[in-house]
Tab-separated table of N, CA and C in Angstrom:
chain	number	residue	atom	x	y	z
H	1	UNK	N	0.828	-1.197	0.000
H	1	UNK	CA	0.000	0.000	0.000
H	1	UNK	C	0.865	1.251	0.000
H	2	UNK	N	2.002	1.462	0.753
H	2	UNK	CA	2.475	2.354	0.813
H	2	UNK	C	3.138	2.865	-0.527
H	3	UNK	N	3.778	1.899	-1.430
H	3	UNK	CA	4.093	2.135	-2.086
H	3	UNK	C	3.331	2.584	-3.649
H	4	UNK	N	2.222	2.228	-3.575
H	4	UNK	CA	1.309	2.233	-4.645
H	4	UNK	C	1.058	3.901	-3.953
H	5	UNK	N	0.974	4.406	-3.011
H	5	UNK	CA	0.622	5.938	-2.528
H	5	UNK	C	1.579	6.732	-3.226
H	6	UNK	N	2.891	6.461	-2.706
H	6	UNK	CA	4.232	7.122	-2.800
H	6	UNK	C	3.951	7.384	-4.813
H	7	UNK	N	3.621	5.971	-5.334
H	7	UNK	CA	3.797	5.973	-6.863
H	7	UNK	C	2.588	6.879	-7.354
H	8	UNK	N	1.667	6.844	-6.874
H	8	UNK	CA	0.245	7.756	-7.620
H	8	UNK	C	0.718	9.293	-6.938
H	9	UNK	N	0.481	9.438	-5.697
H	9	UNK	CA	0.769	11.046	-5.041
H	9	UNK	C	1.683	11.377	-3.904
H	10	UNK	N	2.967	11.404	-4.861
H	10	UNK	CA	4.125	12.020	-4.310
H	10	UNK	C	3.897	12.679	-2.934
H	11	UNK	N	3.337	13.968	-3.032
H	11	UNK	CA	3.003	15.075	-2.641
H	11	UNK	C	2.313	14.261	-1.366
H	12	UNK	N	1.213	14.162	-1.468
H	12	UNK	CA	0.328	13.861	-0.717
H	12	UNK	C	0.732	12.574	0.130
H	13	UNK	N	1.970	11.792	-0.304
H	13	UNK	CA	2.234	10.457	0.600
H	13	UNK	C	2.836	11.128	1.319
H	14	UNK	N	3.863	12.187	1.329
H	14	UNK	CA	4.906	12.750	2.029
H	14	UNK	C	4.562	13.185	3.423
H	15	UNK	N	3.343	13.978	2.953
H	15	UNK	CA	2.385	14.727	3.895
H	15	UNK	C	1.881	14.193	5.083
H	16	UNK	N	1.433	12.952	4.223
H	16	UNK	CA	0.703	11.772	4.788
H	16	UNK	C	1.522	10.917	6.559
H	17	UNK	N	2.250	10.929	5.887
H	17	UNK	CA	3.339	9.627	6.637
H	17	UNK	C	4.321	10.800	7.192
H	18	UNK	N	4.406	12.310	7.396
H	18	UNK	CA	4.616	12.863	8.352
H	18	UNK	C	4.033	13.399	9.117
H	19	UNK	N	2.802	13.562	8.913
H	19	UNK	CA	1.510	13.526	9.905
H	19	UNK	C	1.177	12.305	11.014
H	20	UNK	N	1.591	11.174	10.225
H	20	UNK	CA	1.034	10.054	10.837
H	20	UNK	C	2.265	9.595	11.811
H	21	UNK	N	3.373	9.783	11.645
H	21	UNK	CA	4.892	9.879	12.401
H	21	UNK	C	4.496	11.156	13.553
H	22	UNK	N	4.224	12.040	13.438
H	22	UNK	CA	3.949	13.084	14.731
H	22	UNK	C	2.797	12.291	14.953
H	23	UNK	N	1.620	12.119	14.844
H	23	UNK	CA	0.442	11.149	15.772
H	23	UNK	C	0.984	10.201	16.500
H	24	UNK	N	1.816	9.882	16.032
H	24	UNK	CA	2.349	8.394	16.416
H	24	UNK	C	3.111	8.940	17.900
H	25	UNK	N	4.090	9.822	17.789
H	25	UNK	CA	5.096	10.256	18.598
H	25	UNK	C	3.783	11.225	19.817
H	26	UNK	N	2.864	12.082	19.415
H	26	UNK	CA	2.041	12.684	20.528
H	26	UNK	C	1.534	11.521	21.213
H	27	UNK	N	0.749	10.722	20.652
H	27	UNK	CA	0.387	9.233	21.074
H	27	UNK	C	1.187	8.637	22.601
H	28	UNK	N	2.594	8.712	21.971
H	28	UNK	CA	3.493	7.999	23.074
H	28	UNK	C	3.961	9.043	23.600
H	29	UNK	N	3.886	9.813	23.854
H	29	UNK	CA	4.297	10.756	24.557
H	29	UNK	C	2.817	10.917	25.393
H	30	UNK	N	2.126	11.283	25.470
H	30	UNK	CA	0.741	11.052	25.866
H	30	UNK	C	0.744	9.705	26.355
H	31	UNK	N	0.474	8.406	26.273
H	31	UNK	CA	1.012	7.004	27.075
H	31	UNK	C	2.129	7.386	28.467
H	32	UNK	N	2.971	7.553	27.729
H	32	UNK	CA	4.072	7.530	28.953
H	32	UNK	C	3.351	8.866	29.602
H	33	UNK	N	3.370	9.959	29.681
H	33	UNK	CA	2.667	10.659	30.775
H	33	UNK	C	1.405	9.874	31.721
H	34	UNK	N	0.691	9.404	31.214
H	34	UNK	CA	-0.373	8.466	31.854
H	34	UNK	C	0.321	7.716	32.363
H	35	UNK	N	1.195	6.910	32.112
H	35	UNK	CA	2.253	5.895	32.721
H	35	UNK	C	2.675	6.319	33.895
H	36	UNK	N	3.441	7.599	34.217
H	36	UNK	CA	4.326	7.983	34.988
H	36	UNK	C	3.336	8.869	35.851
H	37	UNK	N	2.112	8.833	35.526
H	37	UNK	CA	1.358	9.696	36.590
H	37	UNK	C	0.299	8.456	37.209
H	38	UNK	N	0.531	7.896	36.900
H	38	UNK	CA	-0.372	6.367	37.824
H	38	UNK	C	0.205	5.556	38.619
């Protein structure tokens, strides 16, 4: 899948999958605070 993205919209995979890399990272960063406050 990823790659069929990357091949149709450049632009828009780039976007994509650095959006979804910061979600990912607020996510766990957000976890471990809950972690360390329980």
């Amino acid at each position: 899948m990823t790659v069929r993205i990357m091949n149709k919209f450049p632009e828009h995979a780039e976007a994509l999958f650095e959006k979804t890399a910061k979600d990912a990272e607020d996510r766990r960063t957000s976890y471990k605070r809950l972690a360390k406050n329980s």
